[in-house]
Amino acid sequence: MDTINGYVEHIVFQNSENGYTVLNLTTEEGEITCVGVCQGLTQGESISAQGEYMSHPVYGSQFKIGSYQVVMPKDSVGMERYLASGAIKGIGGALAARIVKRFGDDTFRIIEEEPERLTEVKGISERKAKEIAIQMEEKKDLRDAFVFLQQYGISNAMAVKIYNAYGMNLYGILRENPYRLAEDISGIGFKMADELAAKIGIQGDSDYRIRSGIYYCLMQAVGEGNCYLPMDMLLERAEALLGVDKESIRPQADNLMMDKKLVIKGECVFAAAYYYAELNCARMLQDLNISFVPEEVPLQESMDRTARKLENLAAGLKMELDGLQLEAVTECVQNGLFILSGGPGTGKTTTINMIIRYFEAEGQDILLGAPTGRAAKRMTEATGFEARTIHRMLELNSALSDEDSRKVRFERNEENPLEADVVIIDEMSMVDIQLFQALLKAIAPGTRLVLVGDVNQLPSVGPGQVLRDLIASRCFPMVELKKIFRQADGSDIVVNAHRINEGKQIRLNNKSRDFFLLERNDINVIYKHMIQLIQEKLPPYVQASPHDIQVLTPMRKGGLGCETLNGILQRYLNPPDSRKKEHVSGDTVYREGDKVMQVKNNYQLEWEIVSKYGIPIDKGVGVFNGDMGRILEINEAASCLTVEYDEARRVNYPFSLLEELELSYAVTIHKSQGSEYPAVILPLLGGPRMLFNRNLLYTAITRAKSCVTILGSSDTVREMIDNASESRRFTALAARARELYAQS
């Protein structure tokens, strides 16, 4: 760690949100380019900076600042330089010279302690003297806060967030209850707050610590997909985390309930937001679940009328529906809420098309939506009607604030509902409870809602298992399609998917046209054949580019996990090239042309669609967990890279946000939900039993449109088919729906 001292000659760049700064520092050895988080630092200030020298491929030698302290000038020369730099608004070079000429080395003391004396200088009124003093005090407050936070090991970047959130109240908050940081500030979790509390001297059995630990355990469970935890499980997790006995933890759960942060219902403990999300969804679903059969018309007569209309419409469109599909469309017509479920090849698309054509003939306004851009694109191609992502349908505005990207605002809500008679949502297995709540808020009673999905797919990445719970509740009209129509076209992908779902073994004799298993038990051999398949064999076979062929894996870690595979695949599929710019962030090399994936919801990121002439033709906000794209450009001068996603949406990522972006030559099966690829490669050699199960294999196989190739062990495939175990999710939407249904 090196230390350099000097004054800030010039601020080249400064990000107002995160404080990332590029500056020229004048030292005794000459001018040095420095980079780092330096929120509030201004030209003319003197600093002592700690960090290390680094060599930038474009800009040469730089000093990367890890921490710094502002050193106030002690002589009149430094004071004049500071005041003349523009750091204090309203003071230019000439006025700075007059102030320092009048007060000399005593200038800063006068400004801080006797600001009224500034009126002795020509050009400074009493009002201006106060403004100068206030600005000096604010800058001093910021410097003091940074110094205070640095002594507890808080980085400059995090210090910026803390100061912006609390201002000068941060001292009292940190000394009394540092665990508030975990609740209030994005990027600070319980563990960071706990380390800070220990340094400050907060006791291990502090009420604040126990409450924060309980809430942290619940939010960790939410991250695993749960909406609640059983009380015993919560107490066990909290005891392991805190090192405090359960008897001390239990009363604090009740205190959190009194503070309305938790809801305890029987032995189920919810974070309040998720309890009310499920309850609100159940209530809104009940409001939508109305009959559209006129009271004066007998039910059977209404069904017969609808059936005749559908038969005439189907004949005119040359569409054929079997009995179950006809029942599904009839149920949809007669009810405000309808659920359509079914596996691949069972005719969901044909049924959706008939629903659309029926309501179109009735003059109804129809909206189609899906959770992801890829799923929306597939829906558009299958129906001929424009489908949008649910976020775009609801007109995502942005996060409520820069500091809390966890809360979002949609323009479409209960006060400004969607303007449609019928709303159809596909891939419902991917929709989590929060997005579902936002959707329901935007649908006015009297609007039909049709929910379509495959209940046997993996549940959503976010909390909840909405589709499963709605079907399990048995409170809403629902039809499950079972007949396999695509079996006739010789698709073993479809046939095998259904066999796997039923727990039946599949043929692995490689006599299929679209389903193969290459028995390989050496990881290095699997790597070799994987690359050959992507580069040479599969592209002409499925008439797609190597970029469109996707490797799916059950795991993140290990030799066949996506982290290892991405490094290997990048090396061969997008190797280093003098014409391609690169940027290194952490352990990842980002290169122009790389396949990448967004790995968390970011409601602040802006995107735009540009014409072939580079003119923006559409723009919006929001990039979501699982969105896949390609790096178009890396711009070191602007410290950002550009990714193009589906629908030609382009997003500029500042380098400080690259932790949200991962290489995606290989992705986990969970992350592939809602997507369809021309060909899928599955490396399977064995792994944890709870992970290597039937549900996961089924989901992976159904992502492929034209070809599935398994590289690995046939024994592993058979064991996965036999393994029906799944990680249980603790959700209560079905229970809430049944409670309200019983009351109605």
Tab-separated table of N, CA and C in Angstrom, residues 32 36 95 257 337 398 402 548 639 662 668 692 735 737:
chain	number	residue	atom	x	y	z
A	32	ILE	N	-0.200	13.119	-11.214
A	32	ILE	CA	-0.547	11.699	-11.238
A	32	ILE	C	-2.047	11.566	-11.485
A	36	GLY	N	-10.842	6.281	-8.223
A	36	GLY	CA	-11.379	5.689	-6.997
A	36	GLY	C	-12.664	6.377	-6.588
A	95	LEU	N	-11.985	37.019	-6.181
A	95	LEU	CA	-12.523	37.144	-4.826
A	95	LEU	C	-11.703	36.321	-3.840
A	257	MET	N	-43.175	-8.416	15.393
A	257	MET	CA	-44.574	-8.435	14.978
A	257	MET	C	-45.286	-7.177	15.475
A	337	LEU	N	-61.748	-15.317	-14.541
A	337	LEU	CA	-60.410	-15.819	-14.275
A	337	LEU	C	-60.333	-17.261	-14.738
A	398	SER	N	-39.555	3.145	-12.648
A	398	SER	CA	-38.190	2.988	-12.133
A	398	SER	C	-38.315	2.561	-10.692
A	402	ASP	N	-32.841	6.020	-5.939
A	402	ASP	CA	-31.563	5.427	-6.303
A	402	ASP	C	-31.047	4.530	-5.190
A	548	ASP	N	-26.439	-19.240	-30.657
A	548	ASP	CA	-27.800	-19.597	-30.240
A	548	ASP	C	-27.881	-20.943	-29.529
A	639	SER	N	-15.760	4.382	-19.151
A	639	SER	CA	-15.882	3.381	-18.082
A	639	SER	C	-17.219	2.646	-18.141
A	662	GLU	N	-23.036	-11.551	-15.884
A	662	GLU	CA	-22.202	-12.755	-15.938
A	662	GLU	C	-22.127	-13.279	-17.357
A	668	THR	N	-27.293	-21.806	-15.504
A	668	THR	CA	-28.000	-22.833	-14.729
A	668	THR	C	-29.375	-23.070	-15.345
A	692	PHE	N	-30.183	-32.779	-8.359
A	692	PHE	CA	-30.289	-33.619	-9.545
A	692	PHE	C	-31.585	-34.433	-9.482
A	735	ALA	N	-53.487	-21.333	0.678
A	735	ALA	CA	-54.235	-21.269	1.942
A	735	ALA	C	-55.053	-19.984	2.033
A	737	ALA	N	-56.177	-18.204	-0.476
A	737	ALA	CA	-57.277	-18.285	-1.447
A	737	ALA	C	-58.419	-19.141	-0.898
